[in-house]
Short mmCIF file of C-alpha atoms in Angstrom, two decimals:
data_model
loop_
_atom_site.label_atom_id
_atom_site.label_comp_id
_atom_site.label_asym_id
_atom_site.label_seq_id
_atom_site.Cartn_x
_atom_site.Cartn_y
_atom_site.Cartn_z
CA MET A 12 85.23 -15.74 -200.89
CA ILE A 13 87.74 -17.45 -200.22
CA LEU A 14 88.90 -17.66 -203.91
CA LEU A 15 90.26 -14.35 -204.08
CA PRO A 16 93.63 -15.07 -201.80
CA SER A 17 94.86 -12.20 -202.41
CA ILE A 18 92.90 -10.81 -199.54
CA PRO A 19 92.30 -13.11 -196.98
CA GLU A 20 91.40 -11.17 -194.45
CA ALA A 21 89.73 -8.14 -196.47
CA HIS A 22 85.56 -8.84 -195.34
CA ALA A 23 86.38 -9.98 -191.81
CA LEU A 24 87.29 -8.33 -188.72
CA VAL A 25 91.19 -7.92 -188.52
CA ALA A 26 92.02 -6.00 -185.42
CA ARG A 27 88.94 -6.22 -182.62
CA SER A 28 91.84 -5.22 -179.49
CA ASP A 29 91.67 -1.71 -181.51
CA LEU A 30 88.13 -2.24 -180.19
CA PRO A 31 87.05 0.15 -177.13
CA ILE A 32 85.00 -2.04 -175.77
CA PRO A 33 84.85 -6.04 -176.36
CA ALA A 34 83.61 -7.49 -179.41
CA TRP A 35 80.16 -8.79 -177.82
CA LEU A 36 79.26 -6.02 -175.95
CA PHE A 37 77.97 -4.76 -178.51
CA ALA A 38 75.65 -7.65 -179.80
CA TRP A 39 74.12 -6.58 -176.18
CA ALA A 40 74.02 -3.08 -177.36
CA ALA A 41 72.49 -4.33 -180.92
CA SER A 42 70.16 -5.92 -178.49
CA GLY A 43 68.96 -3.55 -176.42
CA ALA A 44 68.74 -0.78 -179.43
CA LEU A 45 65.96 -3.35 -181.29
CA ILE A 46 64.21 -3.91 -178.31
CA VAL A 47 63.44 -0.21 -177.14
CA SER A 48 62.51 0.40 -181.06
CA PHE A 49 60.00 -2.75 -180.82
CA PHE A 50 58.36 -0.65 -177.95
CA ALA A 51 59.04 2.32 -179.85
CA LEU A 52 57.32 1.36 -183.01
CA ALA A 53 54.53 -0.24 -180.55
CA LEU A 54 53.47 3.46 -179.00
CA ALA A 55 54.32 5.43 -182.12
CA TRP A 56 52.82 3.86 -185.53
CA ARG A 57 49.27 2.49 -184.38
CA GLN A 58 48.76 3.01 -188.21
CA PRO A 59 49.66 0.87 -191.79
CA ARG A 60 51.87 3.07 -193.67
CA LEU A 61 54.11 0.61 -196.04
CA GLU A 62 50.91 -1.10 -197.96
CA ASP A 63 50.25 1.79 -200.55
CA GLU A 64 53.43 2.41 -202.28
CA HIS A 65 52.44 6.23 -203.49
CA TRP A 66 53.91 5.84 -206.80
CA ARG A 67 54.60 9.30 -208.37
CA ALA A 68 56.02 10.03 -211.38
CA ILE A 69 59.71 11.81 -211.71
CA PRO A 70 58.37 15.06 -213.79
CA SER A 71 61.78 15.41 -215.33
CA ARG A 72 63.82 15.10 -218.48
CA VAL A 73 66.37 13.26 -217.14
CA ALA A 74 63.93 11.08 -215.85
CA ARG A 75 62.42 10.24 -219.49
CA VAL A 76 65.88 9.71 -220.58
CA VAL A 77 67.41 7.25 -218.50
CA VAL A 78 63.91 5.07 -219.24
CA SER A 79 63.72 6.09 -222.71
CA LEU A 80 64.32 2.98 -225.39
CA PRO A 81 67.67 3.90 -226.79
CA ALA A 82 69.19 4.16 -222.96
CA GLN A 83 67.01 0.89 -223.10
CA ILE A 84 69.32 -0.33 -225.92
CA LEU A 85 72.58 0.94 -224.70
CA CYS A 86 72.19 -0.63 -221.55
CA GLY A 87 71.50 -4.19 -223.07
CA ALA A 88 74.35 -4.18 -225.14
CA LEU A 89 76.35 -2.86 -222.71
CA GLY A 90 75.44 -5.76 -220.06
CA VAL A 91 76.12 -8.29 -223.16
CA GLY A 92 79.07 -6.66 -223.81
CA LEU A 93 80.42 -6.76 -220.10
CA LEU A 94 79.47 -10.95 -220.45
CA GLY A 95 80.89 -11.54 -223.65
CA VAL A 96 84.72 -9.69 -221.57
CA ALA A 97 84.25 -11.27 -219.03
CA VAL A 98 83.38 -14.99 -220.23
CA TYR A 99 86.14 -13.87 -222.59
CA ALA A 100 88.79 -13.35 -220.27
CA GLY A 101 88.09 -16.19 -217.95
CA LEU A 102 87.74 -18.20 -220.92
CA ARG A 103 91.53 -17.20 -222.55
CA GLY A 104 93.42 -15.32 -219.96
CA THR A 105 94.95 -16.81 -217.02
CA ASP A 106 94.42 -19.12 -214.32
CA ALA A 107 95.00 -16.79 -211.84
CA PRO A 108 92.28 -15.87 -209.91
CA GLU A 109 93.29 -12.57 -208.45
CA ARG A 110 94.86 -11.23 -212.05
CA ASN A 111 91.75 -12.70 -214.14
CA LEU A 112 88.80 -9.95 -214.49
CA ALA A 113 86.15 -12.75 -214.84
CA LEU A 114 85.90 -13.59 -210.68
CA THR A 115 86.35 -9.91 -208.85
CA PHE A 116 83.41 -9.09 -212.17
CA PHE A 117 80.98 -11.86 -211.65
CA PHE A 118 81.71 -12.32 -207.76
CA VAL A 119 82.39 -9.29 -205.97
CA THR A 120 81.16 -6.27 -209.16
CA VAL A 121 77.95 -7.89 -210.03
CA TRP A 122 76.92 -10.21 -207.40
CA LEU A 123 77.85 -7.02 -204.40
CA GLY A 124 77.70 -4.41 -206.60
CA PHE A 125 74.09 -4.42 -207.95
CA PRO A 126 71.83 -4.88 -204.06
CA ALA A 127 73.46 -1.62 -203.22
CA LEU A 128 72.87 -0.16 -206.27
CA GLY A 129 69.15 -1.60 -206.06
CA VAL A 130 68.64 0.32 -202.92
CA ILE A 131 70.05 3.50 -203.95
CA PHE A 132 68.69 3.52 -208.13
CA GLY A 133 66.51 1.30 -208.23
CA ASP A 134 65.88 -1.93 -210.16
CA VAL A 135 69.77 -1.29 -212.06
CA PHE A 136 70.05 -3.89 -213.12
CA ARG A 137 67.17 -4.90 -214.89
CA PRO A 138 68.25 -2.68 -218.07
CA PHE A 139 71.96 -4.09 -218.20
CA ASN A 140 70.84 -7.68 -217.75
CA PRO A 141 72.14 -9.58 -220.98
CA TRP A 142 69.87 -12.60 -221.17
CA ARG A 143 66.79 -9.80 -220.56
CA ALA A 144 68.47 -8.15 -223.55
CA VAL A 145 69.12 -10.25 -226.19
CA GLY A 146 65.28 -12.44 -225.36
CA ARG A 147 63.56 -8.70 -225.99
CA ALA A 148 66.16 -7.84 -229.08
CA ALA A 149 65.25 -11.74 -230.33
CA GLY A 150 61.22 -10.84 -229.78
CA ALA A 151 61.26 -7.57 -231.51
CA ALA A 152 63.26 -9.37 -234.41
CA THR A 153 60.85 -11.67 -234.55
CA ALA A 154 57.89 -9.37 -234.78
CA ARG A 155 59.82 -7.13 -237.22
CA LEU A 156 60.21 -10.34 -239.42
CA GLY A 157 56.70 -10.77 -239.24
CA VAL A 158 57.73 -14.34 -238.38
CA GLY A 159 54.44 -15.58 -235.70
CA ARG A 160 56.11 -15.42 -232.59
CA PRO A 161 55.43 -18.90 -231.22
CA ARG A 162 53.40 -19.46 -227.67
CA SER A 163 54.52 -19.09 -224.06
CA LEU A 164 54.32 -21.99 -222.56
CA ALA A 165 52.01 -21.41 -218.74
CA TYR A 166 54.31 -21.65 -216.19
CA PRO A 167 53.50 -22.37 -213.85
CA ASP A 168 52.11 -20.88 -210.33
CA ARG A 169 53.44 -23.45 -207.88
CA LEU A 170 56.75 -22.57 -208.97
CA GLY A 171 57.01 -19.42 -208.45
CA ARG A 172 60.05 -17.74 -207.57
CA TRP A 173 62.05 -21.16 -206.60
CA PRO A 174 64.09 -22.13 -209.88
CA ALA A 175 65.09 -18.56 -208.49
CA ALA A 176 65.77 -19.34 -204.71
CA VAL A 177 67.39 -23.06 -206.21
CA GLY A 178 69.76 -21.49 -208.45
CA LEU A 179 70.89 -18.48 -205.85
CA VAL A 180 72.45 -21.43 -203.86
CA ALA A 181 74.13 -22.96 -206.73
CA PHE A 182 75.83 -20.16 -207.67
CA VAL A 183 76.62 -19.77 -204.06
CA TRP A 184 78.04 -23.41 -203.68
CA LEU A 185 79.94 -22.64 -206.75
CA GLU A 186 81.75 -19.56 -205.28
CA VAL A 187 82.41 -21.08 -201.00
CA VAL A 188 82.16 -24.51 -201.33
CA TYR A 189 83.15 -25.66 -205.04
CA GLY A 190 85.77 -22.86 -204.95
CA VAL A 191 87.39 -23.81 -201.24
CA GLY A 192 88.52 -27.09 -203.29
CA GLY A 193 90.85 -24.42 -204.41
CA VAL A 194 93.27 -24.73 -200.74
CA THR A 195 93.72 -28.92 -202.18
CA GLY A 196 94.47 -27.08 -205.74
CA ALA A 197 91.08 -28.05 -206.95
CA GLY A 198 89.19 -24.86 -207.18
CA LEU A 199 87.64 -22.67 -208.81
CA THR A 200 89.17 -21.37 -212.23
CA PRO A 201 88.30 -18.48 -214.25
CA HIS A 202 88.17 -20.84 -216.90
CA ALA A 203 85.82 -22.47 -214.83
CA VAL A 204 83.67 -19.47 -213.69
CA ALA A 205 83.07 -18.65 -217.72
CA VAL A 206 82.06 -22.25 -218.35
CA ALA A 207 79.69 -21.70 -215.99
CA ALA A 208 78.34 -18.38 -217.06
CA LEU A 209 78.18 -19.69 -220.64
CA VAL A 210 76.09 -22.92 -219.38
CA TYR A 211 73.58 -20.31 -217.05
CA SER A 212 73.13 -18.31 -220.28
CA ALA A 213 72.04 -20.92 -222.31
CA TYR A 214 69.94 -21.75 -219.62
CA THR A 215 68.39 -18.70 -219.35
CA LEU A 216 68.09 -18.32 -222.87
CA ALA A 217 65.99 -21.61 -223.40
CA MET A 218 63.52 -20.96 -219.83
CA MET A 219 62.83 -17.42 -221.79
CA ALA A 220 62.51 -18.98 -224.78
CA LEU A 221 59.80 -20.73 -222.95
CA PHE A 222 57.90 -18.92 -220.11
CA GLY A 223 58.38 -15.43 -222.26
CA THR A 224 61.21 -12.96 -221.46
CA GLU A 225 59.61 -10.96 -218.49
CA LEU A 226 58.01 -13.41 -216.55
CA TRP A 227 61.49 -15.73 -216.32
CA CYS A 228 62.95 -12.55 -214.97
CA ASP A 229 60.39 -12.14 -212.42
CA ARG A 230 60.14 -15.58 -210.91
CA GLY A 231 63.37 -17.72 -212.23
CA GLU A 232 66.57 -15.79 -213.07
CA VAL A 233 68.45 -15.68 -210.10
CA PHE A 234 69.98 -12.32 -210.86
CA SER A 235 66.93 -11.08 -211.58
CA VAL A 236 64.56 -12.04 -209.03
CA TYR A 237 67.96 -11.29 -206.55
CA PHE A 238 68.90 -8.07 -207.13
CA GLY A 239 64.93 -7.01 -207.76
CA MET A 240 64.44 -8.06 -204.33
CA PHE A 241 66.78 -5.54 -202.85
CA ALA A 242 64.90 -3.07 -205.39
CA ARG A 243 62.27 -2.83 -203.80
CA LEU A 244 63.62 -1.28 -200.70
CA GLY A 245 64.39 1.41 -202.26
CA ILE A 246 62.66 5.28 -203.26
CA PHE A 247 62.71 4.29 -207.47
CA GLU A 248 61.10 2.37 -209.72
CA ALA A 249 60.11 2.74 -213.70
CA ARG A 250 56.64 1.61 -215.04
CA GLU A 251 55.64 1.36 -218.27
CA ARG A 252 59.33 3.51 -219.42
CA THR A 253 58.25 5.81 -216.49
CA LEU A 254 60.61 6.69 -213.69
CA GLY A 255 59.07 7.90 -209.93
CA ARG A 256 59.90 8.31 -206.60
CA ARG A 257 57.91 5.68 -203.93
CA ARG A 258 57.59 5.49 -200.54
CA PRO A 259 61.07 3.74 -199.35
CA LEU A 260 59.89 -0.34 -197.48
CA ALA A 261 56.82 0.32 -199.68
CA ALA A 262 57.50 -1.50 -202.17
CA THR A 263 58.99 -4.82 -200.55
CA THR A 264 54.86 -5.78 -199.24
CA ARG A 265 54.06 -7.36 -202.65
CA TRP A 266 57.24 -8.88 -203.36
CA ALA A 267 56.28 -11.78 -201.28
CA SER A 268 53.03 -13.07 -202.77
CA VAL A 269 54.55 -15.23 -204.98
CA PRO A 270 55.67 -18.83 -204.14
CA GLY A 271 59.69 -18.76 -203.39
CA SER A 272 59.53 -16.17 -202.01
CA LEU A 273 60.05 -16.88 -198.73
CA ALA A 274 62.97 -19.15 -200.28
CA VAL A 275 64.62 -16.76 -202.06
CA VAL A 276 65.51 -14.35 -198.53
CA VAL A 277 66.10 -17.32 -196.51
CA ALA A 278 68.90 -18.32 -199.31
CA SER A 279 70.08 -14.58 -199.36
CA ILE A 280 70.75 -14.64 -195.29
CA GLY A 281 71.75 -18.43 -195.57
CA THR A 282 74.08 -18.26 -198.19
CA THR A 283 75.76 -14.92 -196.31
CA SER A 284 76.06 -16.84 -193.43
CA PHE A 285 77.94 -19.66 -194.28
CA ASP A 286 80.03 -17.93 -196.24
CA GLY A 287 80.52 -15.92 -193.00
CA ALA A 288 80.70 -18.61 -190.73
CA GLN A 289 82.97 -20.93 -192.65
CA GLU A 290 86.06 -20.31 -191.62
CA GLY A 291 85.53 -18.89 -188.35
CA ALA A 292 82.43 -20.16 -186.51
CA PHE A 293 82.29 -23.23 -188.02
CA LYS A 294 85.47 -24.18 -188.32
CA ASN A 295 86.10 -26.78 -185.61
CA GLY A 296 82.94 -28.49 -186.89
CA ILE A 297 84.03 -28.63 -190.04
CA GLU A 298 86.73 -29.75 -189.62
CA ALA A 299 85.72 -32.76 -187.62
CA LEU A 300 83.33 -34.13 -189.89
CA GLU A 301 85.74 -33.71 -192.78
CA GLU A 302 88.48 -35.91 -191.13
CA SER A 303 85.43 -38.28 -190.72
CA PHE A 304 84.78 -38.29 -193.92
CA LEU A 305 88.96 -38.91 -195.01
CA ASP A 306 88.39 -42.23 -192.29
CA ALA A 307 85.93 -43.58 -194.26
CA GLY A 308 88.05 -43.60 -197.34
CA LEU A 309 86.19 -40.24 -199.08
CA GLY A 310 89.34 -38.12 -201.32
CA ALA A 311 89.82 -34.36 -199.46
CA VAL A 312 88.81 -32.35 -201.87
CA ALA A 313 85.35 -34.55 -202.17
CA ALA A 314 85.70 -34.95 -198.40
CA LEU A 315 86.06 -30.78 -198.32
CA ARG A 316 83.25 -30.21 -200.50
CA LEU A 317 80.66 -32.72 -199.19
CA THR A 318 81.10 -30.99 -195.10
CA ASP A 319 80.94 -28.05 -196.77
CA THR A 320 77.99 -28.75 -198.81
CA ILE A 321 75.93 -30.25 -195.35
CA PHE A 322 76.82 -26.74 -192.85
CA LEU A 323 75.81 -25.09 -195.92
CA ALA A 324 72.70 -26.69 -195.99
CA LEU A 325 71.92 -26.93 -191.91
CA THR A 326 72.76 -22.78 -191.94
CA LEU A 327 69.97 -22.31 -194.69
CA ALA A 328 67.96 -24.50 -192.48
CA GLY A 329 68.88 -22.92 -189.59
CA VAL A 330 67.81 -19.50 -191.03
CA ALA A 331 64.67 -21.08 -191.72
CA ALA A 332 63.54 -22.79 -187.87
CA VAL A 333 64.88 -19.43 -186.57
CA TYR A 334 61.96 -16.80 -188.89
CA LEU A 335 59.78 -19.85 -188.78
CA ILE A 336 59.59 -19.69 -184.96
CA GLY A 337 58.65 -16.03 -185.56
CA VAL A 338 55.81 -17.47 -187.59
CA TRP A 339 54.93 -20.25 -184.77
CA GLY A 340 55.02 -17.32 -182.29
CA MET A 341 52.51 -14.95 -183.83
CA ARG A 342 49.65 -17.78 -183.94
CA SER A 343 48.86 -16.72 -179.49
CA ILE A 344 47.21 -14.21 -181.01
CA GLY A 345 43.89 -15.05 -182.72
CA GLY A 346 42.09 -13.58 -185.08
CA GLY A 347 44.65 -13.71 -187.57
CA PRO A 348 45.47 -16.11 -190.78
CA SER A 349 47.23 -19.56 -191.42
CA PHE A 350 50.43 -20.61 -190.47
CA ALA A 351 51.25 -20.59 -194.46
CA ALA A 352 49.80 -17.13 -194.91
CA LEU A 353 51.38 -15.59 -191.94
CA ARG A 354 54.60 -17.44 -193.49
CA SER A 355 54.43 -15.53 -196.72
CA GLY A 356 52.74 -12.98 -195.25
CA PHE A 357 56.46 -11.43 -193.04
CA ALA A 358 58.35 -12.90 -195.68
CA HIS A 359 59.23 -9.31 -197.14
CA SER A 360 60.55 -8.24 -193.55
CA LEU A 361 64.00 -11.06 -193.68
CA ILE A 362 64.94 -8.96 -196.91
CA PRO A 363 66.62 -5.51 -195.28
CA ILE A 364 68.45 -8.29 -192.93
CA ALA A 365 69.34 -9.74 -195.60
CA PHE A 366 70.71 -7.07 -197.41
CA ALA A 367 72.09 -5.58 -193.64
CA TYR A 368 73.78 -9.33 -194.31
CA LEU A 369 75.62 -8.26 -197.24
CA LEU A 370 76.32 -5.28 -196.46
CA ALA A 371 77.83 -5.90 -192.93
CA HIS A 372 79.77 -9.18 -194.61
CA TYR A 373 81.16 -7.90 -197.38
CA PHE A 374 81.34 -4.15 -197.10
CA SER A 375 85.58 -4.30 -197.11
CA LEU A 376 86.03 -6.53 -199.71
CA PHE A 377 84.02 -5.01 -202.21
CA LEU A 378 85.54 -1.81 -201.19
CA PHE A 379 89.33 -3.50 -201.72
CA GLN A 380 88.54 -5.90 -204.73
CA GLU A 381 86.69 -2.69 -206.23
CA GLN A 382 90.02 -0.94 -206.32
CA ALA A 383 91.06 -4.35 -208.44
CA GLN A 384 88.57 -4.01 -210.64
CA PHE A 385 89.18 -0.73 -211.82
CA THR A 386 92.90 -0.69 -212.09
CA TYR A 387 94.76 -3.31 -213.26
CA LEU A 388 92.08 -5.31 -213.85
CA LEU A 389 89.99 -3.35 -216.29
CA SER A 390 93.08 -2.47 -218.00
CA ASP A 391 94.17 -6.32 -218.24
CA PRO A 392 91.06 -8.40 -217.94
CA LEU A 393 93.43 -11.39 -219.05
CA GLY A 394 95.85 -10.73 -216.18
CA THR A 395 98.57 -12.15 -219.34
CA GLY A 396 100.66 -9.10 -218.46
CA THR A 397 100.62 -8.17 -221.94
CA THR A 398 98.00 -5.07 -222.45
CA ASP A 399 97.23 -1.96 -220.80
CA LEU A 400 93.88 -0.99 -222.22
CA PHE A 401 93.76 2.82 -219.72
CA GLY A 402 97.39 2.34 -218.13
CA THR A 403 95.86 1.34 -214.84
CA ALA A 404 97.53 -2.21 -214.95
CA GLY A 405 100.38 -1.41 -212.83
CA GLY A 406 97.49 -0.04 -209.85
CA GLY A 407 96.78 -2.38 -206.89
CA ILE A 408 95.02 -2.06 -203.71
CA ASP A 409 95.82 0.55 -201.27
CA TYR A 410 94.56 -1.92 -197.39
CA ALA A 411 95.26 1.31 -195.48
CA ALA A 412 91.97 3.09 -196.99
CA LEU A 413 89.80 1.89 -194.32
CA SER A 414 90.59 1.10 -190.91
CA ALA A 415 89.30 -2.36 -189.13
CA ARG A 416 87.51 -0.54 -186.42
CA ALA A 417 85.53 1.81 -189.29
CA ILE A 418 85.18 -1.57 -191.21
CA TRP A 419 83.97 -2.51 -187.22
CA TYR A 420 80.94 0.26 -186.90
CA VAL A 421 80.37 0.15 -190.90
CA GLN A 422 78.96 -4.11 -189.86
CA VAL A 423 77.32 -3.24 -186.51
CA GLY A 424 75.32 0.00 -188.55
CA ALA A 425 74.41 -2.38 -190.81
CA LEU A 426 73.12 -5.10 -188.96
CA ILE A 427 71.25 -2.26 -186.66
CA GLY A 428 69.93 -0.62 -189.09
CA GLY A 429 68.75 -3.89 -191.34
CA HIS A 430 66.94 -5.25 -188.53
CA VAL A 431 65.47 -2.47 -186.92
CA LEU A 432 63.82 -1.74 -190.68
CA GLY A 433 62.67 -5.40 -190.34
CA LEU A 434 61.12 -4.73 -187.49
CA THR A 435 59.38 -1.66 -189.40
CA LEU A 436 58.13 -4.68 -191.87
CA ALA A 437 56.58 -6.93 -189.48
CA HIS A 438 54.94 -4.54 -187.11
CA ASP A 439 53.24 -2.80 -190.36
CA ARG A 440 52.33 -6.11 -192.03
CA ALA A 441 50.46 -7.17 -188.06
CA LEU A 442 49.22 -3.56 -188.12
CA VAL A 443 47.20 -5.02 -191.37
CA ILE A 444 46.45 -7.76 -190.39
CA TRP A 445 45.38 -7.58 -186.50
CA ARG A 446 44.66 -4.20 -186.74
CA ASP A 447 44.48 -3.54 -183.15
CA PRO A 448 47.60 -2.08 -182.84
CA ARG A 449 47.79 -3.59 -178.66
CA ASP A 450 47.26 -7.30 -180.62
CA ALA A 451 48.99 -6.27 -183.46
CA SER A 452 53.06 -5.96 -181.18
CA ARG A 453 52.56 -8.74 -179.18
CA SER A 454 52.06 -10.88 -182.31
CA GLN A 455 55.50 -10.03 -182.89
CA TYR A 456 56.95 -10.24 -179.87
CA TRP A 457 58.86 -13.57 -180.98
CA MET A 458 59.94 -11.63 -184.80
CA LEU A 459 61.69 -9.24 -181.89
CA ALA A 460 63.44 -12.33 -180.31
CA VAL A 461 64.13 -13.33 -184.60
CA MET A 462 65.66 -10.19 -184.78
CA VAL A 463 67.97 -10.19 -181.71
CA ALA A 464 69.21 -13.68 -182.43
CA LEU A 465 70.00 -12.71 -186.30
CA THR A 466 71.48 -9.53 -184.82
CA CYS A 467 73.57 -11.60 -182.64
CA PHE A 468 74.16 -14.38 -184.94
CA GLY A 469 75.66 -11.66 -187.61
CA LEU A 470 77.83 -10.16 -185.19
CA TYR A 471 79.30 -12.76 -183.93
CA LEU A 472 79.75 -14.67 -187.27
CA LEU A 473 81.86 -11.25 -188.02
CA SER A 474 83.35 -10.87 -184.47
CA VAL A 475 84.98 -14.71 -185.04
CA ALA A 476 85.91 -14.82 -188.78
CA ASN A 477 88.75 -14.91 -189.67
CA ARG A 478 89.78 -15.17 -185.30
CA MET B 24 93.95 -25.04 -163.84
CA ILE B 25 91.69 -22.87 -166.05
CA PRO B 26 92.21 -23.33 -169.75
CA LEU B 27 92.19 -19.72 -170.46
CA ALA B 28 93.47 -20.69 -173.89
CA HIS B 29 90.29 -21.90 -174.53
CA LEU B 30 88.41 -19.44 -173.21
CA GLY B 31 88.19 -17.72 -177.21
CA HIS B 32 85.96 -21.27 -177.60
CA TRP B 33 83.02 -19.87 -175.28
CA SER B 34 82.62 -16.78 -176.67
CA TRP B 35 79.46 -16.84 -178.16
CA VAL B 36 78.24 -17.40 -174.96
CA PHE B 37 77.87 -13.63 -174.76
CA TYR B 38 75.89 -13.37 -177.97
CA VAL B 39 72.73 -16.00 -176.79
CA ILE B 40 72.39 -13.99 -173.41
CA PRO B 41 70.66 -11.46 -175.06
CA VAL B 42 68.15 -13.67 -177.28
CA ALA B 43 67.81 -15.79 -173.59
CA ILE B 44 66.70 -12.36 -171.97
CA VAL B 45 64.33 -11.31 -174.80
CA ILE B 46 62.90 -14.86 -175.24
CA ALA B 47 61.95 -15.17 -171.46
CA GLY B 48 60.65 -11.72 -171.25
CA ILE B 49 58.14 -13.07 -173.86
CA VAL B 50 57.74 -16.15 -172.14
CA ARG B 51 57.17 -14.21 -168.99
CA SER B 52 54.66 -12.44 -170.41
CA THR B 53 52.70 -14.65 -172.23
CA LEU B 54 52.61 -16.71 -169.88
CA GLU B 55 50.71 -13.49 -167.58
CA GLU B 56 48.17 -12.67 -170.49
CA ARG B 57 46.89 -16.11 -170.49
CA ARG B 58 46.61 -16.20 -166.80
CA ARG B 59 44.82 -12.65 -166.77
CA LYS B 60 42.51 -14.01 -169.79
CA ARG B 61 41.89 -17.29 -167.60
CA GLY B 62 40.99 -15.01 -164.95
CA GLY B 63 38.09 -13.02 -166.78
CA GLY B 64 40.30 -9.76 -166.84
CA GLY B 65 40.95 -10.04 -170.13
CA LYS B 66 39.13 -8.84 -173.74
CA GLY B 67 39.35 -12.37 -174.66
CA ARG B 68 39.63 -13.33 -178.07
CA ARG B 69 38.17 -11.80 -181.02
#
């Protein structure tokens, strides 16, 4: 999130000296908590409980209103309107990133807000998705006009969610690699973000026209897939205009059966890790490689972006490798399915970890930057200083609203909680596969190592960020 | 002279220790299990 220069340290731990014990001791305590959880699961969780979602309709008037057609149309229109405002702000507003609504809206409010809302309230993005709204409106209009609706192309099954995974990496690349050029005067401007949003809108609408709106939202539309993934952790889900409640976590168990789903969740963890490590853990390595590219005659911006791209790719590969080691370890237990089946069969256990990484890394940034979003950016979206729509243009960010110690405890809590939930999901799936609780627990030894490694890695990244 | 100023660069070691302990435990337990099976004391593969 380096493109928000007004808060360079907001998402990092800035005062570790406040802590009663060294930061690394938290990693030891977190590892202990995971080991205790692992053995508690082995002893007490002896039947699969999460394969059935137990979805039940909520018999309430409010629930019916929330998913009614007028509410859907209203939400869709709001989504289209907000996208339009953000694009307009990017195209016509100031180039100062911290004063223009576009960057904060796309990279903080939407990108970080919807995962949290999804976990709490269900897939909130779905009704607000502007491209889905346009696609559905176009479909309804052609049906009403009696125009023969063209048949959608058959979507290749093997492609699965790979378009979303690639799009997710591209989105984060735009933000943390392309945008990092800001320090050398070629960073991500609100204008560039607005143009990218327009290009993505054209691409998405074209894909929806080719393959169908709902199918593209489920497989290829980056934001639908990404936010929908996190929404599966929560208890609310609308089915055919009926709002219902289900067991927490249970909806994740079917999510990863589509090819490319593992790539999406690995991309989520990997990109967040890279963003955290870029200015901290990887800083020396990035500087050394960049130096060698400069010596080879590359320009400053190109050298920096190439270096960051390589480190981003290495981070993604590293996260994938750690997960695959965990899966490989399960093969030591006989009677299980193939490596490929295990690889996709346990991918959903990474979803709570992806959310934990997101929460730990961006929690403080979100809280601070949303103060800007709902004060001066909302009243003066172009950042030109000429409008004050809601009388809040003079507002600012109160950095004292959250202490460094509070941020650190939220980060540690998020990482421990996310990994314990990941262990739970993996254990539950192991019981489905191996049935014998003892075999199931033994199969998860290496997944325990994966969880401990990801927890310690996450805490290390946070502890050295912006040192 | 101990370069104390550079100690911060080695802080990652403290974060690797729990991972190493868990991996060592897993390897030990896996080897024991194999030895037990080879000795005929295990319940064998299903």
